[in-house]
mmCIF file of C-alpha atoms and ligand atoms in Angstrom:
data_model
loop_
_atom_site.group_PDB
_atom_site.id
_atom_site.type_symbol
_atom_site.label_atom_id
_atom_site.label_comp_id
_atom_site.label_asym_id
_atom_site.label_seq_id
_atom_site.Cartn_x
_atom_site.Cartn_y
_atom_site.Cartn_z
ATOM 1 C CA MET A 1 16.737 -38.540 -55.230
ATOM 2 C CA ARG A 2 13.124 -37.745 -55.361
ATOM 3 C CA ILE A 3 10.598 -38.330 -52.621
ATOM 4 C CA ALA A 4 7.205 -38.191 -52.621
ATOM 5 C CA ARG A 5 4.050 -39.397 -50.943
ATOM 6 C CA PHE A 6 1.290 -40.410 -52.540
ATOM 7 C CA VAL A 7 -1.838 -42.771 -52.469
ATOM 8 C CA VAL A 8 -2.555 -45.415 -55.125
ATOM 9 C CA ASP A 9 -5.615 -47.187 -53.322
ATOM 10 C CA SER A 10 -5.808 -46.093 -49.742
ATOM 11 C CA ASP A 11 -2.974 -45.277 -47.129
ATOM 12 C CA PRO A 12 -0.028 -42.713 -48.299
ATOM 13 C CA MET A 13 3.260 -44.232 -49.294
ATOM 14 C CA TYR A 14 6.489 -43.048 -49.542
ATOM 15 C CA GLY A 15 8.190 -43.621 -53.085
ATOM 16 C CA VAL A 16 11.250 -42.695 -55.314
ATOM 17 C CA VAL A 17 10.718 -40.770 -58.200
ATOM 18 C CA GLU A 18 12.394 -42.174 -61.411
ATOM 19 C CA GLY A 19 12.720 -41.294 -64.739
ATOM 20 C CA GLU A 20 12.461 -39.162 -67.790
ATOM 21 C CA PRO A 21 9.510 -36.310 -67.556
ATOM 22 C CA GLY A 22 6.750 -37.491 -69.403
ATOM 23 C CA SER A 23 7.770 -41.446 -68.048
ATOM 24 C CA GLU A 24 8.245 -41.065 -64.791
ATOM 25 C CA THR A 25 7.766 -44.177 -62.072
ATOM 26 C CA VAL A 26 7.768 -44.231 -58.046
ATOM 27 C CA THR A 27 9.172 -47.130 -56.823
ATOM 28 C CA VAL A 28 7.482 -47.580 -52.996
ATOM 29 C CA ILE A 29 9.976 -47.868 -50.234
ATOM 30 C CA HIS A 30 8.764 -49.512 -47.390
ATOM 31 C CA GLY A 31 7.806 -47.393 -44.174
ATOM 32 C CA ASP A 32 8.510 -43.116 -43.646
ATOM 33 C CA PRO A 33 12.190 -42.314 -45.152
ATOM 34 C CA PHE A 34 12.538 -39.914 -42.167
ATOM 35 C CA PHE A 35 13.213 -42.782 -39.965
ATOM 36 C CA ASN A 36 14.017 -45.708 -41.984
ATOM 37 C CA GLY A 37 15.831 -44.169 -44.387
ATOM 38 C CA VAL A 38 15.197 -45.074 -48.056
ATOM 39 C CA GLU A 39 14.748 -49.012 -48.473
ATOM 40 C CA ARG A 40 13.140 -49.787 -52.304
ATOM 41 C CA THR A 41 10.072 -52.233 -51.766
ATOM 42 C CA SER A 42 9.779 -54.474 -55.492
ATOM 43 C CA VAL A 43 6.290 -52.391 -56.064
ATOM 44 C CA LYS A 44 6.361 -49.733 -58.845
ATOM 45 C CA HIS A 45 3.617 -47.365 -60.627
ATOM 46 C CA LYS A 46 3.717 -44.764 -63.097
ATOM 47 C CA LEU A 47 3.760 -41.541 -62.397
ATOM 48 C CA GLU A 48 0.660 -41.107 -64.014
ATOM 49 C CA ASP A 49 -1.754 -43.347 -61.854
ATOM 50 C CA VAL A 50 -0.642 -41.899 -58.145
ATOM 51 C CA ARG A 51 -1.887 -39.694 -56.929
ATOM 52 C CA LEU A 52 0.314 -37.222 -55.120
ATOM 53 C CA LEU A 53 0.341 -35.870 -51.861
ATOM 54 C CA ALA A 54 1.993 -33.282 -49.718
ATOM 55 C CA PRO A 55 5.616 -34.849 -49.397
ATOM 56 C CA ILE A 56 5.664 -34.707 -45.963
ATOM 57 C CA ILE A 57 3.067 -32.791 -43.355
ATOM 58 C CA PRO A 58 5.692 -31.585 -40.988
ATOM 59 C CA ARG A 59 5.113 -32.877 -37.372
ATOM 60 C CA SER A 60 5.673 -29.579 -35.056
ATOM 61 C CA LYS A 61 6.267 -26.839 -37.733
ATOM 62 C CA VAL A 62 6.791 -24.478 -40.945
ATOM 63 C CA ILE A 63 9.123 -21.928 -40.370
ATOM 64 C CA GLY A 64 9.007 -18.772 -42.487
ATOM 65 C CA VAL A 65 10.801 -16.067 -42.990
ATOM 66 C CA GLY A 66 9.924 -13.241 -44.641
ATOM 67 C CA ARG A 67 12.284 -10.920 -46.861
ATOM 68 C CA ASN A 68 14.617 -12.595 -47.823
ATOM 69 C CA TYR A 69 15.255 -11.097 -51.070
ATOM 70 C CA ALA A 70 15.832 -7.340 -51.437
ATOM 71 C CA GLU A 71 13.488 -6.536 -54.470
ATOM 72 C CA HIS A 72 10.879 -8.035 -52.599
ATOM 73 C CA ALA A 73 10.861 -6.430 -49.816
ATOM 74 C CA ALA A 74 11.377 -3.633 -51.853
ATOM 75 C CA GLU A 75 8.338 -4.325 -54.144
ATOM 76 C CA LEU A 76 5.988 -4.151 -50.809
ATOM 77 C CA GLY A 77 7.886 -1.090 -49.549
ATOM 78 C CA ASN A 78 10.060 -2.909 -47.165
ATOM 79 C CA GLU A 79 12.611 -2.625 -46.029
ATOM 80 C CA VAL A 80 15.208 -5.350 -45.751
ATOM 81 C CA PRO A 81 15.248 -6.618 -41.790
ATOM 82 C CA ALA A 82 18.413 -6.316 -39.856
ATOM 83 C CA GLN A 83 17.561 -9.826 -38.234
ATOM 84 C CA PRO A 84 16.047 -12.606 -39.618
ATOM 85 C CA LEU A 85 12.270 -12.119 -39.810
ATOM 86 C CA LEU A 86 10.611 -14.961 -38.741
ATOM 87 C CA PHE A 87 7.795 -16.657 -38.487
ATOM 88 C CA LEU A 88 5.379 -19.946 -38.230
ATOM 89 C CA LYS A 89 2.784 -21.777 -40.085
ATOM 90 C CA PRO A 90 0.771 -24.238 -38.541
ATOM 91 C CA ASN A 91 0.840 -28.293 -40.017
ATOM 92 C CA THR A 92 -2.847 -27.788 -40.728
ATOM 93 C CA ALA A 93 -1.482 -24.828 -43.275
ATOM 94 C CA VAL A 94 0.315 -28.027 -46.040
ATOM 95 C CA VAL A 95 -1.636 -29.305 -48.925
ATOM 96 C CA GLY A 96 -0.074 -30.865 -51.868
ATOM 97 C CA PRO A 97 -0.058 -30.356 -55.408
ATOM 98 C CA GLY A 98 -3.194 -30.160 -56.992
ATOM 99 C CA ASP A 99 -4.800 -29.382 -53.690
ATOM 100 C CA PRO A 100 -7.200 -26.086 -54.023
ATOM 101 C CA VAL A 101 -6.006 -23.201 -51.911
ATOM 102 C CA VAL A 102 -9.063 -22.177 -50.142
ATOM 103 C CA LEU A 103 -9.353 -18.798 -49.912
ATOM 104 C CA PRO A 104 -10.439 -17.776 -46.475
ATOM 105 C CA GLU A 105 -13.358 -15.504 -45.619
ATOM 106 C CA PHE A 106 -11.672 -12.194 -43.647
ATOM 107 C CA SER A 107 -9.175 -11.739 -46.674
ATOM 108 C CA GLU A 108 -9.974 -9.833 -49.422
ATOM 109 C CA GLU A 109 -6.491 -10.191 -51.171
ATOM 110 C CA VAL A 110 -4.576 -13.302 -50.697
ATOM 111 C CA SER A 111 -1.223 -12.839 -52.461
ATOM 112 C CA PHE A 112 0.816 -15.735 -53.929
ATOM 113 C CA GLU A 113 4.526 -16.556 -53.158
ATOM 114 C CA ALA A 114 6.962 -18.945 -54.488
ATOM 115 C CA GLU A 115 9.464 -20.089 -52.272
ATOM 116 C CA LEU A 116 12.629 -22.774 -52.243
ATOM 117 C CA CYS A 117 11.774 -25.091 -48.695
ATOM 118 C CA VAL A 118 14.293 -27.067 -47.073
ATOM 119 C CA VAL A 119 13.377 -30.086 -45.424
ATOM 120 C CA ILE A 120 15.041 -31.418 -42.152
ATOM 121 C CA GLY A 121 15.628 -35.087 -42.018
ATOM 122 C CA ARG A 122 17.168 -34.554 -38.299
ATOM 123 C CA ILE A 123 16.410 -33.858 -34.882
ATOM 124 C CA CYS A 124 18.730 -30.815 -34.250
ATOM 125 C CA LYS A 125 19.995 -27.814 -32.235
ATOM 126 C CA ASP A 126 22.269 -25.150 -32.958
ATOM 127 C CA VAL A 127 23.707 -26.433 -35.994
ATOM 128 C CA PRO A 128 26.937 -24.287 -37.553
ATOM 129 C CA GLU A 129 26.526 -23.346 -40.905
ATOM 130 C CA GLU A 130 29.259 -25.673 -42.001
ATOM 131 C CA ARG A 131 27.507 -28.757 -40.406
ATOM 132 C CA VAL A 132 23.649 -27.637 -41.850
ATOM 133 C CA ASP A 133 23.770 -30.154 -44.784
ATOM 134 C CA ASP A 134 23.960 -33.001 -42.104
ATOM 135 C CA VAL A 135 20.193 -32.681 -41.050
ATOM 136 C CA ILE A 136 18.990 -31.699 -44.451
ATOM 137 C CA PHE A 137 16.949 -34.226 -46.116
ATOM 138 C CA GLY A 138 16.420 -32.664 -49.079
ATOM 139 C CA TYR A 139 14.568 -29.323 -50.454
ATOM 140 C CA THR A 140 10.454 -29.029 -52.148
ATOM 141 C CA CYS A 141 8.777 -26.108 -53.458
ATOM 142 C CA GLY A 142 6.467 -24.147 -51.658
ATOM 143 C CA ASN A 143 3.781 -21.304 -52.167
ATOM 144 C CA ASP A 144 3.809 -18.968 -48.498
ATOM 145 C CA LEU A 145 -0.254 -17.766 -49.609
ATOM 146 C CA THR A 146 -0.327 -14.322 -47.357
ATOM 147 C CA ALA A 147 -3.582 -12.545 -46.812
ATOM 148 C CA ARG A 148 -1.860 -9.542 -47.325
ATOM 149 C CA ASP A 149 -4.988 -7.048 -46.372
ATOM 150 C CA VAL A 150 -4.142 -9.230 -42.940
ATOM 151 C CA GLN A 151 -0.918 -8.485 -42.635
ATOM 152 C CA LYS A 152 -0.639 -5.223 -43.015
ATOM 153 C CA THR A 153 -2.847 -4.597 -40.131
ATOM 154 C CA GLU A 154 -2.435 -7.671 -37.207
ATOM 155 C CA LEU A 155 0.937 -7.738 -35.758
ATOM 156 C CA GLN A 156 1.116 -11.115 -35.554
ATOM 157 C CA TRP A 157 1.010 -13.284 -38.779
ATOM 158 C CA ALA A 158 -0.653 -16.293 -37.535
ATOM 159 C CA ARG A 159 -3.889 -15.801 -39.339
ATOM 160 C CA ALA A 160 -2.015 -13.768 -42.475
ATOM 161 C CA LYS A 161 -0.044 -16.516 -43.388
ATOM 162 C CA GLY A 162 -1.012 -19.574 -41.057
ATOM 163 C CA PHE A 163 -4.790 -20.735 -42.834
ATOM 164 C CA ASP A 164 -5.545 -23.569 -43.938
ATOM 165 C CA THR A 165 -4.283 -24.742 -46.952
ATOM 166 C CA SER A 166 -2.335 -21.372 -46.865
ATOM 167 C CA ALA A 167 1.019 -24.115 -47.771
ATOM 168 C CA PRO A 168 1.391 -25.873 -50.603
ATOM 169 C CA LEU A 169 4.232 -28.326 -51.044
ATOM 170 C CA GLY A 170 5.487 -30.647 -53.274
ATOM 171 C CA PRO A 171 5.629 -32.063 -55.828
ATOM 172 C CA TRP A 172 8.670 -34.265 -54.369
ATOM 173 C CA ILE A 173 11.748 -33.974 -51.871
ATOM 174 C CA GLU A 174 14.778 -34.237 -53.472
ATOM 175 C CA THR A 175 17.785 -34.813 -51.847
ATOM 176 C CA GLU A 176 20.570 -34.229 -53.482
ATOM 177 C CA LEU A 177 20.638 -30.284 -54.458
ATOM 178 C CA ASP A 178 22.796 -27.308 -54.056
ATOM 179 C CA PRO A 179 20.852 -25.070 -52.969
ATOM 180 C CA ASP A 180 22.689 -21.277 -53.554
ATOM 181 C CA ASP A 181 22.006 -20.922 -57.616
ATOM 182 C CA LEU A 182 18.753 -22.397 -58.355
ATOM 183 C CA ASP A 183 15.696 -20.411 -60.381
ATOM 184 C CA VAL A 184 12.619 -19.649 -58.959
ATOM 185 C CA LYS A 185 9.881 -19.050 -61.129
ATOM 186 C CA GLY A 186 5.874 -18.854 -60.895
ATOM 187 C CA TRP A 187 2.792 -18.463 -63.194
ATOM 188 C CA LEU A 188 -0.304 -17.530 -62.639
ATOM 189 C CA ASN A 189 -2.791 -19.022 -65.527
ATOM 190 C CA GLY A 190 0.406 -19.550 -67.778
ATOM 191 C CA ASP A 191 1.722 -16.281 -67.171
ATOM 192 C CA LEU A 192 5.403 -15.899 -65.244
ATOM 193 C CA ARG A 193 5.157 -14.068 -62.823
ATOM 194 C CA GLN A 194 8.213 -14.382 -60.408
ATOM 195 C CA ASP A 195 11.270 -15.348 -62.238
ATOM 196 C CA GLY A 196 13.992 -15.451 -59.349
ATOM 197 C CA ASN A 197 17.354 -17.109 -58.435
ATOM 198 C CA THR A 198 18.169 -18.297 -55.411
ATOM 199 C CA ARG A 199 21.587 -16.860 -55.184
ATOM 200 C CA ASP A 200 19.893 -13.364 -54.762
ATOM 201 C CA MET A 201 18.763 -14.141 -50.907
ATOM 202 C CA ILE A 202 20.136 -11.963 -48.417
ATOM 203 C CA ARG A 203 20.551 -15.006 -46.649
ATOM 204 C CA SER A 204 21.228 -18.168 -48.125
ATOM 205 C CA ALA A 205 19.141 -21.898 -47.439
ATOM 206 C CA ARG A 206 21.515 -22.768 -46.010
ATOM 207 C CA GLU A 207 22.376 -19.665 -42.812
ATOM 208 C CA LEU A 208 18.598 -20.005 -42.585
ATOM 209 C CA VAL A 209 18.920 -23.574 -41.182
ATOM 210 C CA SER A 210 21.519 -22.477 -38.941
ATOM 211 C CA ILE A 211 20.035 -19.468 -37.856
ATOM 212 C CA VAL A 212 16.226 -21.151 -37.327
ATOM 213 C CA SER A 213 17.881 -24.035 -35.105
ATOM 214 C CA GLN A 214 19.625 -20.733 -32.427
ATOM 215 C CA ALA A 215 15.497 -19.698 -32.275
ATOM 216 C CA PHE A 216 14.214 -23.439 -32.600
ATOM 217 C CA THR A 217 14.824 -27.125 -32.145
ATOM 218 C CA LEU A 218 14.239 -28.787 -35.667
ATOM 219 C CA LEU A 219 12.411 -31.810 -35.500
ATOM 220 C CA PRO A 220 12.529 -34.495 -38.626
ATOM 221 C CA GLY A 221 9.978 -33.011 -41.465
ATOM 222 C CA ASP A 222 10.170 -29.348 -40.219
ATOM 223 C CA VAL A 223 9.955 -27.193 -43.226
ATOM 224 C CA ILE A 224 12.041 -23.745 -43.930
ATOM 225 C CA MET A 225 10.564 -21.770 -46.675
ATOM 226 C CA THR A 226 12.894 -19.444 -47.315
ATOM 227 C CA GLY A 227 11.515 -16.500 -48.711
ATOM 228 C CA THR A 228 9.814 -15.061 -52.297
ATOM 229 C CA PRO A 229 11.257 -13.767 -54.936
ATOM 230 C CA ALA A 230 9.919 -10.235 -56.560
ATOM 231 C CA GLY A 231 7.037 -10.565 -58.214
ATOM 232 C CA VAL A 232 3.923 -11.446 -56.006
ATOM 233 C CA GLY A 233 0.475 -10.211 -56.337
ATOM 234 C CA LEU A 234 -3.218 -11.495 -55.819
ATOM 235 C CA VAL A 235 -4.777 -14.375 -56.577
ATOM 236 C CA SER A 236 -8.719 -14.728 -57.339
ATOM 237 C CA GLU A 237 -10.713 -17.540 -57.870
ATOM 238 C CA GLY A 238 -10.987 -19.601 -59.992
ATOM 239 C CA ASP A 239 -6.877 -19.032 -60.462
ATOM 240 C CA ARG A 240 -3.998 -21.617 -60.976
ATOM 241 C CA TYR A 241 -0.687 -20.605 -59.550
ATOM 242 C CA GLU A 242 1.970 -23.039 -60.949
ATOM 243 C CA ILE A 243 5.984 -23.102 -59.179
ATOM 244 C CA GLU A 244 8.647 -24.154 -60.222
ATOM 245 C CA ILE A 245 12.321 -24.809 -58.600
ATOM 246 C CA GLU A 246 15.276 -25.797 -60.662
ATOM 247 C CA GLY A 247 16.344 -29.087 -60.426
ATOM 248 C CA ILE A 248 13.215 -30.033 -58.136
ATOM 249 C CA GLY A 249 10.612 -29.863 -60.046
ATOM 250 C CA ARG A 250 7.109 -28.073 -60.366
ATOM 251 C CA LEU A 251 3.779 -27.528 -57.965
ATOM 252 C CA SER A 252 0.599 -26.537 -58.892
ATOM 253 C CA ASN A 253 -2.797 -25.220 -57.605
ATOM 254 C CA PRO A 254 -5.865 -24.467 -58.397
ATOM 255 C CA VAL A 255 -7.562 -21.311 -55.904
ATOM 256 C CA VAL A 256 -11.639 -21.687 -54.809
ATOM 257 C CA ARG A 257 -13.436 -19.704 -52.448
ATOM 258 C CA ARG A 258 -16.131 -21.691 -50.442
HETATM 259 MG MG1 LIG B 301 7.274 -15.274 -47.682
#
């Protein structure tokens, strides 16, 4: 099931996206599916008539995982970390499909990173790997935008990876998906730049949920960005970066400088 968050006139709502590409509909559901489950109303819109929003604004956190694909670690001259390399992005970094990524003034080198994202559905802690499916709500696409110059000069990555608009998410959450063998692709202005598969992750999405939950209590709506495949590069004002993950959909964001 594809769960989207969107607006038609004013207040954000959740809905279920169905139908074939190009003729999808969104059926409004009652309230918040993270707490109420999915109960459909009788209201249905054409997908083209709604504006999609980030499918979730995490109430507490976005957790990032660094260097989780060997080829990507190597392309930036890094070793694969012996321990999982975790970092946090604030929920103020999250934007939705089509929203502009605003390049921060303090960086001249902002990079795109296409990533499979896990969305947590239940409060949990110390989840064994064989039980992580019980706490996962679903999966979405994300871009872990990174100020590469700042990342190289600052020991903490808070500024490099946490600036406003550095975490586009969407277009919706797919709740039925096996995360272990999915193509992850990214296009810069239409040119394919990233072409990976989640089977090449050093730690799988399920392993990561277990590992992350050893450090942090996870809350409904928390997001884990599972790392990016090789092919990362810089974005400039006027660019557009599009991410497609097999079985989920496509997330596209323009890049601006203010
Ligand atoms: Mg990343």
